[in-house]
Coordinates of C-alpha atoms in Angstrom, one line a residue:
Chain A
M1 CA -75.4 -34.4 -34.7
N2 CA -72.0 -35.8 -35.5
T3 CA -68.7 -34.3 -34.6
T4 CA -67.9 -32.9 -38.0
L5 CA -71.3 -31.2 -38.2
I6 CA -70.8 -29.7 -34.7
L7 CA -67.4 -28.4 -35.7
Q8 CA -68.8 -27.0 -38.9
Q9 CA -71.7 -25.2 -37.2
F10 CA -69.3 -23.9 -34.6
L11 CA -67.1 -22.3 -37.3
N12 CA -70.1 -20.9 -39.0
G13 CA -71.4 -19.5 -35.7
L14 CA -68.1 -17.8 -35.1
A15 CA -68.3 -16.1 -38.5
I16 CA -71.8 -14.8 -38.2
G17 CA -71.2 -13.9 -34.6
S18 CA -68.3 -11.8 -35.5
V19 CA -70.5 -9.8 -37.9
Y20 CA -73.1 -9.4 -35.1
A21 CA -70.3 -8.1 -32.9
I22 CA -69.1 -5.3 -35.3
F23 CA -72.7 -4.4 -36.2
A24 CA -73.6 -4.1 -32.5
L25 CA -70.5 -2.0 -31.8
G26 CA -72.0 0.6 -34.0
Y27 CA -75.0 0.9 -31.7
T28 CA -72.8 0.7 -28.6
L29 CA -70.5 3.6 -29.7
V30 CA -73.4 6.0 -30.2
F31 CA -75.2 4.7 -27.1
S32 CA -72.1 5.1 -24.9
I33 CA -71.8 8.8 -25.9
L34 CA -75.5 9.9 -26.2
R35 CA -77.4 7.3 -24.1
V36 CA -79.7 6.9 -27.1
I37 CA -80.2 4.0 -29.4
N38 CA -79.8 5.0 -33.1
F39 CA -82.5 3.1 -34.8
A40 CA -81.2 4.2 -38.2
H41 CA -78.3 1.9 -37.7
G42 CA -80.1 -1.1 -39.3
A43 CA -80.9 1.1 -42.4
I44 CA -77.2 2.1 -42.7
F45 CA -76.3 -1.6 -42.5
T46 CA -78.6 -2.1 -45.5
L47 CA -77.2 0.9 -47.4
G48 CA -73.7 -0.3 -46.8
A49 CA -74.5 -3.6 -48.5
Y50 CA -76.0 -1.8 -51.5
F51 CA -73.0 0.6 -51.7
T52 CA -70.6 -2.2 -52.0
Y53 CA -72.8 -4.0 -54.5
M54 CA -72.8 -0.9 -56.6
L55 CA -69.0 -0.3 -56.2
L56 CA -68.3 -3.9 -57.4
G57 CA -69.7 -2.7 -60.7
A58 CA -72.7 -5.0 -60.5
R59 CA -75.9 -4.0 -62.3
F60 CA -79.2 -3.1 -60.6
G61 CA -82.5 -4.9 -61.4
F62 CA -85.6 -3.8 -63.4
N63 CA -87.3 -1.7 -60.8
G64 CA -86.5 1.7 -59.3
V65 CA -84.8 4.8 -60.6
F66 CA -81.5 3.1 -61.0
A67 CA -83.0 0.2 -63.1
N68 CA -80.5 -1.6 -65.3
L69 CA -77.7 0.9 -64.3
A70 CA -74.2 -0.1 -63.3
L71 CA -71.1 1.9 -62.6
P72 CA -68.8 2.2 -65.5
F73 CA -66.0 0.8 -63.4
S74 CA -65.7 -2.1 -61.0
L75 CA -63.6 -2.0 -57.8
P76 CA -62.0 -5.2 -56.4
F77 CA -63.9 -6.5 -53.3
P78 CA -61.5 -5.2 -50.6
L79 CA -61.6 -1.7 -52.0
A80 CA -65.4 -1.8 -52.6
L81 CA -65.9 -2.9 -49.0
L82 CA -63.7 0.0 -47.7
V83 CA -65.3 2.7 -49.9
G84 CA -68.8 1.3 -49.2
A85 CA -68.1 1.5 -45.5
L86 CA -66.7 5.1 -45.8
L87 CA -69.9 6.1 -47.6
S88 CA -72.0 4.5 -44.9
G89 CA -69.9 6.4 -42.3
L90 CA -70.8 9.6 -44.1
V91 CA -74.5 8.7 -44.0
G92 CA -74.0 8.2 -40.3
V93 CA -72.7 11.8 -40.1
V94 CA -75.7 13.1 -42.1
V95 CA -78.1 11.2 -39.7
E96 CA -76.4 12.9 -36.7
R97 CA -76.7 16.4 -38.2
L98 CA -80.3 16.0 -39.4
A99 CA -81.9 13.7 -36.7
F100 CA -79.8 14.0 -33.6
R101 CA -78.1 17.4 -33.3
P102 CA -81.1 19.7 -33.8
L103 CA -82.9 17.9 -31.0
R104 CA -79.9 17.8 -28.7
T105 CA -79.2 21.5 -28.9
R106 CA -82.8 22.1 -28.0
G107 CA -82.4 19.8 -25.0
A108 CA -85.2 17.5 -26.2
D109 CA -86.2 14.3 -24.4
P110 CA -84.0 11.3 -25.5
L111 CA -87.3 9.5 -26.4
L112 CA -87.9 12.1 -29.1
T113 CA -84.4 11.5 -30.5
L114 CA -85.1 7.8 -30.6
V115 CA -88.3 8.4 -32.5
S116 CA -86.5 10.7 -34.8
S117 CA -83.9 8.1 -35.6
L118 CA -86.7 5.6 -36.3
G119 CA -88.1 8.1 -38.8
V120 CA -84.8 8.3 -40.5
A121 CA -84.6 4.5 -40.7
V122 CA -88.0 4.3 -42.4
A123 CA -87.1 7.1 -44.8
L124 CA -83.8 5.5 -45.8
V125 CA -85.4 2.1 -46.4
N126 CA -88.1 3.8 -48.6
L127 CA -85.4 5.7 -50.4
I128 CA -83.5 2.5 -51.2
Q129 CA -86.7 0.9 -52.5
Y130 CA -87.4 3.9 -54.7
L131 CA -83.9 3.9 -56.1
V132 CA -83.2 0.2 -56.6
G133 CA -86.4 -1.6 -56.1
A134 CA -87.2 -4.5 -53.8
E135 CA -85.6 -7.4 -55.5
I136 CA -82.9 -9.7 -54.0
Y137 CA -79.4 -8.8 -55.0
T138 CA -76.6 -11.3 -54.9
Y139 CA -72.9 -10.2 -55.0
P140 CA -71.2 -11.3 -58.3
P141 CA -69.3 -14.6 -57.8
R142 CA -66.1 -13.1 -59.0
V143 CA -65.8 -11.4 -55.6
L144 CA -63.8 -14.4 -54.4
G145 CA -61.5 -14.3 -57.4
S146 CA -59.5 -17.5 -57.7
L147 CA -60.2 -18.5 -54.1
P148 CA -61.9 -21.9 -53.7
A149 CA -65.5 -21.9 -52.7
A150 CA -64.9 -23.8 -49.4
V151 CA -62.0 -24.7 -47.2
N152 CA -61.7 -28.0 -45.5
F153 CA -61.0 -27.8 -41.7
G154 CA -61.0 -31.5 -41.2
T155 CA -59.2 -34.4 -42.8
S156 CA -59.7 -36.0 -46.2
T157 CA -61.7 -38.8 -44.7
L158 CA -63.6 -36.6 -42.2
P159 CA -64.1 -33.4 -44.1
V160 CA -65.3 -30.2 -42.3
P161 CA -65.9 -27.8 -45.1
V162 CA -66.5 -24.1 -44.3
R163 CA -67.4 -21.6 -47.1
T164 CA -64.5 -19.3 -47.9
V165 CA -67.0 -16.4 -47.5
Q166 CA -67.5 -17.3 -43.9
I167 CA -63.7 -17.2 -43.3
I168 CA -63.5 -13.8 -45.0
I169 CA -66.2 -12.3 -42.9
F170 CA -64.7 -13.7 -39.8
A171 CA -61.2 -12.3 -40.7
V172 CA -62.5 -8.9 -41.7
S173 CA -64.6 -8.6 -38.5
M174 CA -61.7 -9.5 -36.3
V175 CA -59.5 -7.0 -38.0
I176 CA -62.2 -4.3 -37.3
V177 CA -62.6 -5.3 -33.7
V178 CA -58.8 -5.1 -33.1
L179 CA -58.5 -1.7 -34.9
L180 CA -61.5 -0.3 -32.9
T181 CA -60.0 -1.6 -29.6
Y182 CA -56.8 0.2 -30.5
L183 CA -58.6 3.4 -31.5
I184 CA -60.6 3.5 -28.2
N185 CA -57.8 2.5 -25.8
G186 CA -54.6 3.5 -27.6
T187 CA -55.2 6.9 -29.1
K188 CA -56.0 10.3 -27.8
I189 CA -59.3 10.5 -29.6
G190 CA -60.2 7.3 -28.0
K191 CA -59.5 8.7 -24.6
A192 CA -61.5 11.8 -25.5
L193 CA -64.4 9.5 -26.5
Q194 CA -64.2 7.7 -23.1
A195 CA -64.1 11.1 -21.3
V196 CA -67.2 12.4 -23.2
S197 CA -69.1 9.2 -22.6
E198 CA -68.4 9.4 -18.9
D199 CA -69.1 13.2 -18.5
A200 CA -69.7 15.3 -21.6
T201 CA -70.0 18.5 -19.6
T202 CA -66.7 18.2 -17.9
A203 CA -65.0 17.2 -21.2
S204 CA -66.3 20.3 -22.8
L205 CA -64.9 22.4 -20.0
L206 CA -61.5 20.9 -20.7
G207 CA -61.6 22.2 -24.2
I208 CA -63.1 19.2 -26.0
D209 CA -65.5 20.0 -28.8
T210 CA -68.2 17.4 -27.9
D211 CA -70.2 18.0 -31.1
R212 CA -67.3 17.1 -33.3
L213 CA -66.6 14.0 -31.3
I214 CA -70.2 13.0 -31.6
L215 CA -70.0 13.5 -35.3
F216 CA -66.9 11.3 -35.4
T217 CA -68.7 8.6 -33.3
F218 CA -71.6 8.6 -35.9
F219 CA -69.0 8.2 -38.7
L220 CA -67.4 5.2 -36.9
S221 CA -70.8 3.7 -36.2
G222 CA -71.9 4.1 -39.8
F223 CA -68.6 2.6 -41.0
L224 CA -69.1 -0.5 -38.8
G225 CA -72.7 -0.8 -40.0
G226 CA -71.6 -0.6 -43.6
V227 CA -69.0 -3.3 -43.2
A228 CA -71.4 -5.5 -41.4
G229 CA -74.1 -5.0 -44.1
T230 CA -71.6 -5.9 -46.8
L231 CA -70.4 -9.0 -45.0
V232 CA -73.9 -10.3 -44.5
G233 CA -74.8 -9.4 -48.1
L234 CA -71.7 -11.3 -49.2
S235 CA -72.7 -14.3 -47.1
V236 CA -76.4 -14.6 -47.8
S237 CA -77.2 -11.9 -50.5
I238 CA -79.1 -8.6 -50.0
N239 CA -82.7 -9.6 -49.2
G240 CA -84.3 -6.3 -50.3
P241 CA -84.5 -2.9 -48.7
Y242 CA -85.9 -4.3 -45.4
F243 CA -82.9 -6.7 -45.1
G244 CA -81.4 -4.6 -42.3
I245 CA -84.4 -4.5 -40.1
S246 CA -84.2 -8.0 -38.6
Y247 CA -80.4 -7.6 -38.1
G248 CA -81.1 -4.2 -36.6
L249 CA -83.4 -5.8 -34.0
K250 CA -80.9 -8.6 -33.4
G251 CA -78.2 -6.0 -32.9
L252 CA -80.3 -4.6 -30.1
A253 CA -80.4 -8.0 -28.5
V254 CA -76.7 -8.2 -28.7
I255 CA -76.0 -4.9 -27.0
V256 CA -78.5 -5.6 -24.2
L257 CA -76.9 -9.0 -23.7
G258 CA -73.5 -7.4 -23.7
G259 CA -74.5 -4.6 -21.4
L260 CA -75.5 -1.2 -22.9
G261 CA -72.4 0.8 -23.9
D262 CA -70.0 -2.0 -23.0
I263 CA -67.6 -2.6 -25.9
P264 CA -66.0 -6.0 -24.9
G265 CA -69.5 -7.1 -23.8
A266 CA -71.0 -6.4 -27.3
V267 CA -68.3 -8.5 -28.9
L268 CA -68.8 -11.4 -26.6
A269 CA -72.6 -11.2 -26.9
G270 CA -72.3 -11.1 -30.7
F271 CA -70.3 -14.4 -30.7
L272 CA -72.7 -15.9 -28.2
I273 CA -75.8 -15.2 -30.3
G274 CA -74.1 -16.3 -33.5
L275 CA -73.0 -19.6 -31.9
V276 CA -76.4 -20.3 -30.3
E277 CA -78.2 -19.6 -33.5
S278 CA -76.0 -21.9 -35.5
F279 CA -76.9 -24.8 -33.3
V280 CA -80.6 -24.4 -33.8
P281 CA -81.7 -27.8 -35.3
A282 CA -82.5 -27.7 -39.0
Q283 CA -86.2 -28.3 -38.6
Y284 CA -86.6 -25.2 -36.4
V285 CA -84.4 -22.9 -38.4
A286 CA -87.3 -20.7 -39.2
Y287 CA -87.5 -19.8 -35.5
K288 CA -83.8 -18.9 -35.4
D289 CA -84.4 -15.2 -34.7
A290 CA -86.4 -16.0 -31.6
V291 CA -83.3 -17.5 -30.0
A292 CA -81.6 -14.1 -29.8
F293 CA -84.6 -12.6 -28.1
A294 CA -85.1 -15.6 -25.8
L295 CA -81.5 -14.9 -24.6
L296 CA -82.3 -11.2 -24.3
F297 CA -85.3 -11.9 -22.0
A298 CA -83.3 -14.3 -19.9
M299 CA -80.6 -11.7 -19.6
L300 CA -82.9 -8.9 -18.6
L301 CA -84.4 -11.1 -15.9
F302 CA -81.3 -12.6 -14.4
R303 CA -78.4 -10.3 -15.3
P304 CA -79.7 -6.9 -16.4
Q305 CA -76.2 -5.3 -16.2
G306 CA -75.0 -7.4 -19.2
L307 CA -72.5 -10.3 -19.6
L308 CA -69.5 -8.5 -18.3
G309 CA -71.1 -5.6 -16.4
R310 CA -70.8 -5.0 -12.7
A311 CA -74.0 -4.5 -10.8
V312 CA -74.8 -0.7 -10.9
V313 CA -74.9 0.8 -7.5
Q314 CA -77.9 3.1 -7.2
K315 CA -76.6 6.7 -6.8
V316 CA -78.3 8.7 -4.1
Chain B
M1 CA -68.9 46.0 -38.8
P2 CA -65.7 44.6 -40.3
P3 CA -63.1 46.9 -41.8
T4 CA -63.6 47.6 -45.5
W5 CA -61.0 48.4 -48.2
E6 CA -62.0 52.1 -48.2
M7 CA -60.7 52.6 -44.7
T8 CA -57.2 53.9 -44.1
E9 CA -54.6 52.1 -42.1
E10 CA -55.2 54.4 -39.1
E11 CA -58.9 54.0 -39.2
I12 CA -58.6 50.2 -39.2
R13 CA -56.1 50.4 -36.3
A14 CA -58.4 52.7 -34.3
R15 CA -61.3 50.3 -34.6
R16 CA -59.4 47.3 -33.3
V17 CA -60.4 46.5 -29.7
P18 CA -57.2 46.5 -27.6
V19 CA -56.7 43.3 -25.6
D20 CA -56.9 44.5 -22.1
E21 CA -54.7 42.0 -20.3
Q22 CA -55.2 43.8 -16.9
R23 CA -58.9 43.1 -16.8
V24 CA -58.8 39.3 -17.0
L25 CA -62.5 38.8 -16.4
D26 CA -65.1 41.5 -16.8
V27 CA -68.6 40.6 -15.8
R28 CA -71.2 43.1 -16.9
H29 CA -74.8 43.2 -15.8
M30 CA -74.9 39.4 -15.7
T31 CA -78.5 38.2 -15.3
R32 CA -79.9 34.7 -15.3
Q33 CA -83.5 33.8 -14.8
F34 CA -84.8 30.3 -14.2
G35 CA -88.5 30.5 -14.7
G36 CA -89.7 33.0 -12.1
L37 CA -86.4 32.9 -10.1
L38 CA -83.7 35.5 -10.7
A39 CA -80.7 33.3 -9.8
V40 CA -78.2 36.0 -10.8
S41 CA -79.4 39.5 -11.1
N42 CA -77.5 42.4 -12.7
V43 CA -74.1 41.4 -11.3
S44 CA -71.0 43.4 -12.5
F45 CA -67.4 43.1 -11.4
V46 CA -63.9 43.0 -12.8
V47 CA -61.2 40.5 -11.8
E48 CA -57.8 41.9 -12.4
K49 CA -54.7 40.1 -13.5
G50 CA -52.9 38.2 -10.7
E51 CA -55.7 38.6 -8.2
I52 CA -57.1 36.0 -5.9
F53 CA -60.7 37.0 -6.0
G54 CA -63.3 35.5 -3.6
L55 CA -66.9 35.0 -4.3
I56 CA -68.9 34.4 -1.1
G57 CA -72.6 34.4 0.0
P58 CA -75.2 32.2 1.7
N59 CA -76.4 29.0 0.2
G60 CA -78.4 29.6 -3.0
A61 CA -77.0 33.1 -3.5
G62 CA -76.2 32.3 -7.1
K63 CA -72.4 31.6 -6.9
T64 CA -72.3 28.4 -8.8
T65 CA -74.8 29.7 -11.3
L66 CA -72.4 32.6 -11.9
F67 CA -69.5 30.1 -12.4
N68 CA -71.7 28.2 -14.9
L69 CA -72.4 31.5 -16.8
I70 CA -68.7 32.4 -16.8
T71 CA -67.7 29.0 -18.2
G72 CA -70.5 28.9 -20.8
L73 CA -72.4 26.0 -19.3
I74 CA -75.5 28.1 -19.2
Q75 CA -76.3 31.2 -21.2
P76 CA -77.2 34.6 -19.6
T77 CA -80.7 36.0 -19.9
S78 CA -78.9 39.3 -20.3
G79 CA -75.5 40.9 -19.7
Q80 CA -72.0 40.5 -21.2
L81 CA -68.8 38.6 -20.4
Y82 CA -65.3 39.8 -21.4
F83 CA -62.1 37.9 -21.1
R84 CA -58.9 39.9 -21.4
G85 CA -60.8 42.7 -23.1
E86 CA -62.6 40.4 -25.6
E87 CA -66.3 39.7 -25.4
Y88 CA -67.2 36.0 -25.3
T89 CA -70.8 36.1 -24.3
G90 CA -72.7 33.2 -25.9
Q91 CA -69.6 31.1 -26.7
R92 CA -69.7 27.4 -26.1
P93 CA -67.8 25.8 -23.1
H94 CA -65.0 24.2 -25.1
Y95 CA -64.2 27.5 -26.8
I96 CA -64.1 29.3 -23.5
A97 CA -61.8 26.6 -22.1
Q98 CA -59.5 26.9 -25.1
K99 CA -59.4 30.6 -24.6
G100 CA -58.0 30.1 -21.1
I101 CA -60.7 29.7 -18.4
A102 CA -60.5 26.5 -16.4
R103 CA -62.6 25.4 -13.4
T104 CA -63.0 22.8 -10.8
F105 CA -66.3 21.6 -9.3
Q106 CA -67.8 21.7 -5.8
N107 CA -68.7 18.0 -6.2
I108 CA -65.5 16.7 -7.9
R109 CA -66.0 15.7 -11.5
L110 CA -63.1 13.5 -12.5
F111 CA -63.3 10.8 -15.2
G112 CA -63.5 7.9 -12.7
S113 CA -62.7 5.1 -15.1
L114 CA -59.6 6.9 -16.5
S115 CA -56.2 7.0 -14.7
A116 CA -55.0 10.1 -13.0
L117 CA -52.5 10.6 -15.8
E118 CA -55.2 10.2 -18.5
N119 CA -57.4 12.7 -16.7
V120 CA -54.7 15.3 -16.9
K121 CA -53.8 14.4 -20.5
I122 CA -57.4 14.9 -21.6
A123 CA -57.0 18.6 -20.8
R124 CA -53.9 18.8 -22.9
H125 CA -55.8 17.9 -26.1
T126 CA -56.2 21.5 -27.2
H127 CA -52.5 22.0 -27.1
T128 CA -51.7 19.2 -29.5
F129 CA -52.0 19.0 -33.3
G130 CA -55.7 18.8 -34.1
G131 CA -58.2 18.8 -36.9
I132 CA -58.8 15.9 -39.3
F133 CA -55.1 15.6 -40.1
G134 CA -54.3 15.5 -36.4
L135 CA -56.8 12.7 -36.0
I136 CA -55.3 10.7 -38.8
A137 CA -51.7 11.4 -37.5
G138 CA -52.9 10.3 -34.0
V139 CA -54.5 7.1 -35.1
L140 CA -51.5 6.1 -37.4
N141 CA -49.0 7.4 -34.9
L142 CA -47.4 9.6 -37.6
P143 CA -45.4 12.8 -36.8
P144 CA -46.1 15.0 -35.0
A145 CA -48.3 12.6 -32.9
P146 CA -45.4 10.7 -31.1
E147 CA -43.7 14.0 -30.2
D148 CA -47.0 15.5 -29.1
E149 CA -47.7 12.4 -27.0
R150 CA -44.3 12.5 -25.3
K151 CA -44.6 16.2 -24.4
T152 CA -48.2 15.8 -23.2
T153 CA -47.2 12.9 -20.9
A154 CA -44.2 14.8 -19.6
R155 CA -46.2 17.9 -18.9
A156 CA -49.0 15.9 -17.2
M157 CA -46.5 14.1 -15.0
E158 CA -45.0 17.4 -13.9
L159 CA -48.4 18.6 -12.9
L160 CA -49.1 15.3 -11.0
E161 CA -45.7 15.7 -9.3
M162 CA -46.7 19.1 -8.2
V163 CA -49.8 17.9 -6.5
G164 CA -48.0 14.9 -5.1
L165 CA -49.8 12.2 -7.1
A166 CA -47.0 11.2 -9.5
E167 CA -46.4 7.8 -8.0
R168 CA -50.1 6.9 -8.5
A169 CA -50.3 8.3 -12.1
H170 CA -51.7 5.0 -13.4
V171 CA -54.3 4.4 -10.7
Q172 CA -58.0 5.0 -11.8
A173 CA -59.2 8.3 -10.5
R174 CA -62.2 6.7 -8.8
N175 CA -59.8 4.9 -6.4
F176 CA -58.3 8.1 -5.0
A177 CA -59.1 9.5 -1.5
Y178 CA -61.3 12.6 -1.4
G179 CA -58.5 15.1 -0.8
D180 CA -56.3 13.5 -3.6
Q181 CA -59.3 13.8 -6.0
R182 CA -59.5 17.5 -5.3
R183 CA -55.8 18.0 -6.0
L184 CA -56.1 15.9 -9.1
E185 CA -58.9 18.0 -10.4
I186 CA -56.8 21.1 -9.9
A187 CA -53.9 19.5 -11.7
R188 CA -56.3 18.7 -14.6
A189 CA -57.6 22.2 -14.7
L190 CA -54.0 23.6 -14.8
A191 CA -53.2 21.3 -17.7
L192 CA -55.3 23.5 -19.9
E193 CA -52.8 26.3 -19.2
P194 CA -55.5 28.7 -18.2
R195 CA -55.0 32.4 -17.4
L196 CA -58.0 32.3 -15.1
L197 CA -58.8 29.4 -12.8
L198 CA -62.2 29.1 -11.1
L199 CA -62.2 27.0 -8.0
D200 CA -65.7 26.0 -6.6
E201 CA -65.4 25.4 -2.9
P202 CA -61.9 24.0 -2.9
A203 CA -61.9 23.6 0.9
A204 CA -65.1 21.6 1.1
G205 CA -64.5 18.5 3.3
M206 CA -61.1 19.6 4.5
N207 CA -60.0 19.9 8.2
A208 CA -58.5 23.0 9.7
Q209 CA -54.9 22.0 9.0
E210 CA -55.6 21.1 5.4
K211 CA -57.4 24.4 4.9
Q212 CA -54.3 26.3 6.0
G213 CA -52.2 24.2 3.6
L214 CA -54.8 25.0 0.9
S215 CA -54.3 28.8 1.2
D216 CA -50.5 28.3 0.7
F217 CA -51.2 26.0 -2.2
I218 CA -53.5 28.5 -4.0
R219 CA -51.0 31.3 -3.6
M220 CA -48.3 29.1 -4.9
L221 CA -50.5 28.3 -8.0
R222 CA -51.0 32.0 -8.6
D223 CA -47.3 32.8 -8.5
K224 CA -45.9 29.7 -10.2
F225 CA -48.3 29.8 -13.2
S226 CA -48.9 33.6 -13.2
I227 CA -52.6 33.0 -13.2
T228 CA -55.6 34.8 -11.8
I229 CA -57.9 32.9 -9.4
L230 CA -61.6 33.3 -8.8
L231 CA -62.9 31.1 -6.0
I232 CA -66.1 30.3 -4.3
E233 CA -65.7 29.5 -0.6
H234 CA -68.0 29.1 2.4
H235 CA -65.3 29.1 5.0
V236 CA -65.0 32.8 5.9
P237 CA -61.6 32.9 7.7
L238 CA -60.0 31.1 4.7
V239 CA -61.4 33.7 2.3
M240 CA -60.5 36.6 4.5
G241 CA -56.9 35.4 4.8
L242 CA -56.4 34.4 1.2
C243 CA -58.3 36.8 -1.1
D244 CA -57.2 40.2 -2.4
R245 CA -60.8 41.2 -3.0
I246 CA -64.1 39.7 -2.3
A247 CA -67.6 40.0 -3.9
V248 CA -70.6 39.0 -1.8
L249 CA -73.7 37.6 -3.4
D250 CA -77.1 37.4 -1.7
F251 CA -80.3 36.3 -3.6
G252 CA -78.5 36.6 -6.9
Q253 CA -77.5 40.2 -6.2
L254 CA -74.0 41.7 -5.6
I255 CA -74.3 43.3 -2.2
A256 CA -70.7 44.1 -1.5
L257 CA -67.4 44.3 -3.3
G258 CA -63.9 45.2 -1.9
D259 CA -61.0 44.2 0.2
P260 CA -61.7 41.6 2.9
R261 CA -61.6 44.0 5.8
R262 CA -64.1 46.4 4.3
V263 CA -66.5 43.6 3.2
Q264 CA -66.4 42.0 6.6
H265 CA -67.7 45.1 8.3
D266 CA -70.2 45.9 5.6
P267 CA -73.7 46.1 7.3
A268 CA -75.4 44.5 4.3
V269 CA -73.0 41.5 4.5
I270 CA -73.5 41.1 8.2
E271 CA -77.3 41.2 7.6
A272 CA -77.1 38.6 4.9
Y273 CA -75.1 36.2 6.9
L274 CA -76.9 36.7 10.2
G275 CA -80.2 36.5 8.4
D276 CA -79.1 33.2 6.8
E277 CA -78.1 31.7 10.2
G278 CA -81.1 33.1 12.1

């Protein structure tokens, strides 16, 4: 590998890693409050990609209920991304009300909640297939507008071209990470989220409506999933209704690597996995997904508390 | 049944339940069963405004269960709860807290990763502009959020000042010494601006001198904030010297109720305590 290729792969790794990070933050937020993995998160990621596709005014394919349909209007990409993410957030809210809250009020085992969310994931994926079919959708090229297709990070003699799309997804993801960090650490609702994640019972005795905060958390989580889905869709196209499943699993590797419920850890782990994947040699690229899980196993063996976590002292 | 349009003004007024401010807490026939065990059995008592009311009894008598019932953490099997004349049986904890009942825990429950100041500010949430617009205003720092924030911080600092922790307002709660954590937990409970404060074994882990100081502190709280106090305590001399009235629980049942002297000489109470130690 020569230097320009290394640099190019490094930049691509940063871009995809930043998407892994925001996607994994969606898992992390819910986990830190409820101590449950929301398996529907991967399906919401997929939905977000389709929402944005639809809002861009692009036409659906020949299969499914929405065959050959397109919205009568077309939103510019930034707006489509935002509205698509908001819709994904609302789906997150619905998932909480239908699959999580009823079990929580009954005091059900967290394992049941996990299975329930897995059920929602399967239902959502099937719904997508029913509505828009299983074909691959590519975002219309006009998304980039008049921007060039690639930007050169090297010199004219030693070019290091990086696709503009990769730069966009990196920029959007970083903005989201900064905003989320501000929300968690700099606002009163963020403090309330921290309090609920530490001790929900005590928070409720201080007048905090924990159910509403949980709803808000699912909205945020769905929003992050929707943004991530759109960005990946933009980068590599929407690979059918099951497109979110492999990212969903990879997201799990990211949060375990980062330490469950650890926000800075999830961001770091997202970048790490993105970078490592981008350096998988071309002839082994089919085995790229295995890399994330190899890292996961190594982590569980040698550092189960996560990248940034302190060793947990066993409580008596 | 809600009032209807056919009713006269007088009829509607007559049906309104008067808010009985004198009876701050009215516990009626409170019963809670855990499987075959009656943790609290048909307990009734009234805590009057401005009282320091003690709840004592041997270990496992049902005192903390009663606190959990009063604050809505668990629901009664039967019985009713009234706060200032208004029934609130079956309400959720955050609603009861917002109505004005605050508590501390026997095993202190602070948010260890948050600072002392943040711990206190959390309890001020309900006193700031809320709802979806409050959320948006808070995130974007639009009015009234900055003003709310300033007032919240000022009030929280006053409370920390009062318990002597103002200099360490920005230290994480988990780094405080045991006694300081107790005082921080009380400051946090007071930040809710409660009318009734429930203290679960406030003297646990304190030495004799600290216990004396605690009595003065609790009286000061009652007078300064014009609140009513209901406390669980094991240390009998402290309870006798501090409380206006005392209720004694044994095996989930109320076995005595009255002023400290009378309760102390009650044969049933002596039996319960001697039986416990023997």
